[in-house]
Coordinates of C-alpha atoms in Angstrom, one line a residue:
M1 CA 58.1 -10.6 -9.7
E2 CA 57.1 -7.6 -11.8
D3 CA 54.7 -9.8 -13.8
K4 CA 52.9 -11.0 -10.7
L5 CA 52.5 -7.4 -9.4
I6 CA 51.0 -6.3 -12.7
E7 CA 48.7 -9.3 -12.7
K8 CA 47.5 -8.4 -9.1
I9 CA 46.9 -4.8 -10.1
M10 CA 44.8 -5.9 -13.1
Q11 CA 42.7 -8.3 -11.0
E12 CA 41.9 -5.5 -8.6
V13 CA 40.9 -3.2 -11.4
S14 CA 38.8 -5.9 -13.0
K15 CA 36.9 -6.4 -9.7
E16 CA 36.2 -2.7 -9.5
L17 CA 34.9 -2.6 -13.0
Q18 CA 32.7 -5.6 -12.5
A19 CA 31.1 -4.4 -9.2
P20 CA 28.6 -2.0 -10.9
L21 CA 27.6 -4.7 -13.4
K22 CA 26.9 -7.2 -10.6
T23 CA 24.8 -4.6 -8.8
E24 CA 22.7 -3.9 -11.9
T25 CA 22.3 -7.6 -12.5
A26 CA 21.0 -8.1 -9.0
R27 CA 18.6 -5.3 -9.4
S28 CA 17.2 -6.7 -12.7
N29 CA 16.7 -10.1 -11.0
G30 CA 14.8 -8.5 -8.1
T31 CA 17.4 -9.6 -5.5
Q32 CA 18.3 -6.1 -4.4
Q33 CA 15.9 -3.6 -2.8
Q34 CA 15.1 -0.5 -4.7
E35 CA 17.6 2.2 -4.2
T36 CA 16.2 5.1 -2.1
Q37 CA 16.1 8.4 -4.1
T38 CA 16.5 11.7 -2.3
C39 CA 14.7 14.9 -3.1
Q40 CA 15.3 18.4 -1.6
L41 CA 11.8 19.8 -2.3
T42 CA 10.0 20.9 0.9
E43 CA 6.9 19.1 -0.2
F44 CA 8.6 15.7 -0.4
I45 CA 8.4 13.5 2.7
G46 CA 9.4 10.1 1.5
T47 CA 8.6 6.9 -0.4
A48 CA 7.6 3.3 0.3
M49 CA 7.0 0.0 -1.5
G50 CA 4.3 -0.2 -4.1
D51 CA 5.6 3.0 -5.9
T52 CA 4.3 5.0 -2.9
I53 CA 5.1 8.7 -2.4
G54 CA 4.3 10.9 0.5
L55 CA 4.0 14.7 0.1
V56 CA 2.9 17.7 2.1
I57 CA 1.6 21.1 1.0
A58 CA 1.9 23.5 4.0
N59 CA -0.4 26.2 2.6
V60 CA -2.7 25.1 -0.3
D61 CA -3.4 27.8 -2.9
H62 CA -6.9 29.2 -2.4
A63 CA -8.0 28.4 -6.0
I64 CA -6.9 24.8 -5.8
H65 CA -8.2 24.5 -2.2
E66 CA -11.7 25.6 -3.4
K67 CA -11.7 23.3 -6.5
M68 CA -10.8 20.4 -4.3
G69 CA -13.8 21.0 -2.1
I70 CA -11.7 21.1 1.1
D71 CA -13.0 22.8 4.2
K72 CA -11.2 26.1 4.6
K73 CA -9.9 25.2 8.1
Y74 CA -7.6 22.6 6.6
R75 CA -4.9 24.9 5.3
S76 CA -2.3 22.1 5.2
I77 CA -2.7 18.7 3.5
G78 CA -0.8 15.5 3.3
I79 CA -0.9 13.4 0.2
I80 CA -0.2 9.6 -0.1
G81 CA -0.2 8.2 -3.6
A82 CA 0.7 4.8 -5.1
R83 CA 0.7 2.9 -8.3
T84 CA 0.2 -0.5 -6.6
G85 CA -2.0 -1.1 -3.6
A86 CA -5.2 0.5 -2.3
G87 CA -6.2 -1.4 0.8
P88 CA -2.7 -1.3 2.3
H89 CA -2.6 2.5 2.0
I90 CA -6.0 3.0 3.4
M91 CA -5.1 0.9 6.4
A92 CA -1.8 2.7 6.8
V93 CA -3.5 6.0 6.8
D94 CA -6.1 4.6 9.2
E95 CA -3.2 4.1 11.6
A96 CA -1.8 7.5 10.8
V97 CA -5.0 9.4 11.8
K98 CA -5.2 7.4 15.0
A99 CA -1.8 8.8 15.9
T100 CA -2.1 12.4 14.8
N101 CA -4.5 15.3 14.8
T102 CA -5.6 15.0 11.2
E103 CA -8.7 14.1 9.2
V104 CA -9.1 12.1 6.1
L105 CA -10.3 14.4 3.4
A106 CA -10.4 12.1 0.3
V107 CA -9.8 8.5 -0.7
E108 CA -9.7 7.8 -4.4
L109 CA -8.8 4.5 -6.0
P110 CA -7.6 4.9 -9.6
R111 CA -7.5 1.9 -11.9
D112 CA -3.8 1.1 -12.0
T113 CA -1.6 -1.6 -10.4
K114 CA 0.9 -0.7 -13.2
G115 CA -1.3 -2.5 -15.7
G116 CA -2.4 -5.3 -13.4
A117 CA -5.9 -6.2 -12.2
G118 CA -6.3 -3.7 -9.4
H119 CA -6.1 -0.2 -8.1
G120 CA -3.6 2.4 -7.1
S121 CA -4.5 5.0 -4.5
L122 CA -4.7 8.7 -3.8
I123 CA -5.4 9.7 -0.2
I124 CA -5.4 13.2 1.2
V125 CA -5.4 14.1 4.9
G126 CA -5.7 17.6 6.3
S127 CA -5.0 19.7 9.4
Q128 CA -4.7 23.3 10.5
D129 CA -1.0 22.6 11.4
V130 CA 1.5 21.4 8.8
S131 CA 3.4 19.5 11.4
D132 CA 0.4 17.3 12.0
V133 CA 0.0 16.3 8.3
K134 CA 3.7 15.8 7.9
R135 CA 3.7 13.4 10.9
A136 CA 0.6 11.6 9.5
V137 CA 2.3 11.1 6.1
E138 CA 5.5 9.8 7.9
V139 CA 3.4 7.3 9.9
A140 CA 1.5 6.1 6.8
L141 CA 4.8 5.6 4.8
A142 CA 6.3 3.6 7.7
T143 CA 3.2 1.4 8.0
V144 CA 2.8 0.5 4.3
E145 CA 5.4 -2.3 4.4
R146 CA 3.4 -4.0 7.2
T147 CA 0.0 -3.6 5.5
M148 CA 1.5 -5.0 2.3
G149 CA 2.3 -8.2 4.2
D150 CA -1.0 -9.9 3.4
V151 CA -1.0 -8.9 -0.3
Y152 CA -0.1 -12.0 -2.4
A153 CA 0.7 -12.1 -6.1
N154 CA 1.8 -14.3 -9.0
E155 CA 1.9 -13.8 -12.7
A156 CA -1.9 -14.2 -13.0
G157 CA -3.2 -11.8 -10.4
H158 CA -3.3 -10.8 -6.7
L159 CA -5.0 -11.3 -3.4
E160 CA -5.3 -8.7 -0.6
F161 CA -6.4 -9.2 3.0
Q162 CA -6.5 -6.5 5.7
Y163 CA -7.6 -6.5 9.3
T164 CA -7.7 -4.1 12.2
A165 CA -9.3 -4.6 15.6
R166 CA -10.4 -1.0 15.7
A167 CA -11.3 0.9 12.6
S168 CA -10.7 4.6 12.3
Y169 CA -11.6 7.4 10.0
A170 CA -9.7 6.2 6.8
V171 CA -11.7 3.0 6.5
E172 CA -14.9 4.9 7.5
K173 CA -14.2 7.4 4.6
A174 CA -13.3 4.7 2.1
F175 CA -15.9 2.0 3.0
G176 CA -18.4 3.4 5.5
A177 CA -17.0 1.1 8.2
P178 CA -18.1 1.7 11.8
V179 CA -15.4 3.6 13.7
G180 CA -14.1 1.6 16.7
K181 CA -15.2 -1.8 15.5
A182 CA -13.1 -4.6 14.0
F183 CA -12.8 -4.3 10.2
G184 CA -11.7 -6.7 7.5
L185 CA -11.0 -6.3 3.8
I186 CA -10.8 -9.2 1.3
C187 CA -9.9 -8.6 -2.4
A188 CA -9.0 -10.8 -5.3
G189 CA -8.2 -10.3 -9.0
P190 CA -9.2 -12.0 -11.2
A191 CA -12.7 -11.0 -10.0
A192 CA -14.0 -14.6 -10.3
I193 CA -11.8 -15.6 -7.4
G194 CA -13.1 -12.7 -5.3
V195 CA -16.7 -13.9 -5.6
V196 CA -15.7 -17.2 -4.0
L197 CA -13.7 -15.5 -1.3
A198 CA -16.6 -13.2 -0.4
D199 CA -18.8 -16.2 0.1
T200 CA -16.2 -18.1 2.0
A201 CA -15.6 -15.3 4.4
V202 CA -19.2 -14.7 5.3
K203 CA -19.9 -18.4 5.7
S204 CA -16.9 -18.9 8.0
A205 CA -17.8 -16.5 10.7
N206 CA -20.6 -14.3 12.1
V207 CA -19.7 -11.0 10.4
E208 CA -21.6 -8.1 8.9
V209 CA -21.0 -7.2 5.2
I210 CA -20.3 -3.5 4.8
T211 CA -19.6 -3.3 1.0
Y212 CA -19.4 -5.6 -2.0
S213 CA -17.6 -4.2 -5.0
S214 CA -17.3 -5.7 -8.5
P215 CA -15.9 -4.6 -11.8
A216 CA -19.0 -2.7 -12.9
N217 CA -20.0 -1.6 -9.4
G218 CA -17.4 0.2 -7.2
T219 CA -14.0 -0.9 -8.4
S220 CA -13.2 1.6 -11.2
Y221 CA -13.8 -1.3 -13.6
S222 CA -10.8 -3.2 -12.4
N223 CA -10.8 -7.0 -12.6
E224 CA -11.5 -7.4 -8.9
V225 CA -14.1 -8.2 -6.3
I226 CA -13.7 -6.6 -2.9
I227 CA -15.7 -7.3 0.2
T228 CA -15.4 -5.4 3.5
I229 CA -16.7 -6.8 6.8
S230 CA -17.2 -5.7 10.4
G231 CA -18.1 -7.3 13.7
D232 CA -16.5 -9.0 16.6
S233 CA -12.7 -8.9 16.3
G234 CA -12.3 -12.7 16.5
A235 CA -15.0 -13.3 13.9
V236 CA -13.6 -10.7 11.5
R237 CA -10.1 -12.1 11.8
Q238 CA -11.4 -15.7 11.3
A239 CA -13.3 -14.7 8.2
V240 CA -10.3 -13.0 6.7
I241 CA -8.0 -16.0 7.4
A242 CA -10.5 -18.4 5.9
A243 CA -10.7 -16.4 2.7
R244 CA -6.9 -16.1 2.5
E245 CA -6.5 -19.9 2.7
V246 CA -8.9 -20.5 -0.2
G247 CA -7.6 -17.5 -2.2
I248 CA -4.0 -18.7 -2.2
K249 CA -5.1 -22.2 -3.5
L250 CA -7.4 -20.8 -6.2
L251 CA -4.9 -18.2 -7.6
G252 CA -2.2 -20.8 -7.5
T253 CA -4.0 -22.8 -10.1
L254 CA -3.3 -20.0 -12.6
G255 CA 0.4 -19.8 -12.0
A256 CA 3.0 -20.1 -9.3
T257 CA 2.1 -20.2 -5.6
P258 CA 1.2 -16.6 -4.7
Q259 CA 3.8 -15.0 -2.5
S260 CA 3.5 -12.3 0.1
L261 CA 4.9 -8.9 -0.9
S262 CA 6.3 -8.4 2.6
T263 CA 5.7 -10.2 5.9
P264 CA 2.1 -11.5 6.7
Y265 CA 0.7 -9.8 9.7
I266 CA -2.8 -11.3 10.1

């Protein structure tokens, strides 16, 4: 009887000791979501997928404010930065400025993707009221998971597709898109695939090309081609979908079938 009791106790202890190990194994295999870290700094708002962080400065120091070239009326700024993803963050901020009294002050696309083919992002929004920029950052962080839905990747590269029926000031700042019109973004790395996708998109629907960026012209020398388009909402969406179908097939020839990083929304 005593032996059975001791054995039972040892089994329970063994389970407790193995639990952390199982958790770490799940993390290393990518089967468990990244643990949310907390931070008590007043500047910290939150994080999101793609190594994204959202921050707020309630009252920017005058010297930094001047060197950044920000209009003096924007005393408070919100900052969205990421290691992976540029288009998703621009689109997320585009939704944020629609919902808040803020203005996009800067959009920069550093060459990053944690060593991959594409960009990271640094986006700054401003307002006279810190509560406005805080809300804008919160909206952007909450939207990133949705805008990551049509980003696809495998071991060889990535594809990115974005669409909105009504462009706002973030995509205007980043790409010169007409405010209020439908907007689409198509990106692929390696760049060779992006060239084909740009041609596919424009041939598939009656859309206007806003920008065409390649490694030596507009992409911070990243291994991507990016095209942005505007026009009738149905046509823009059709063009993006046509490019997506071709892109998944082409990138799939270099490795596994490209998988969405979240849930496709287009």
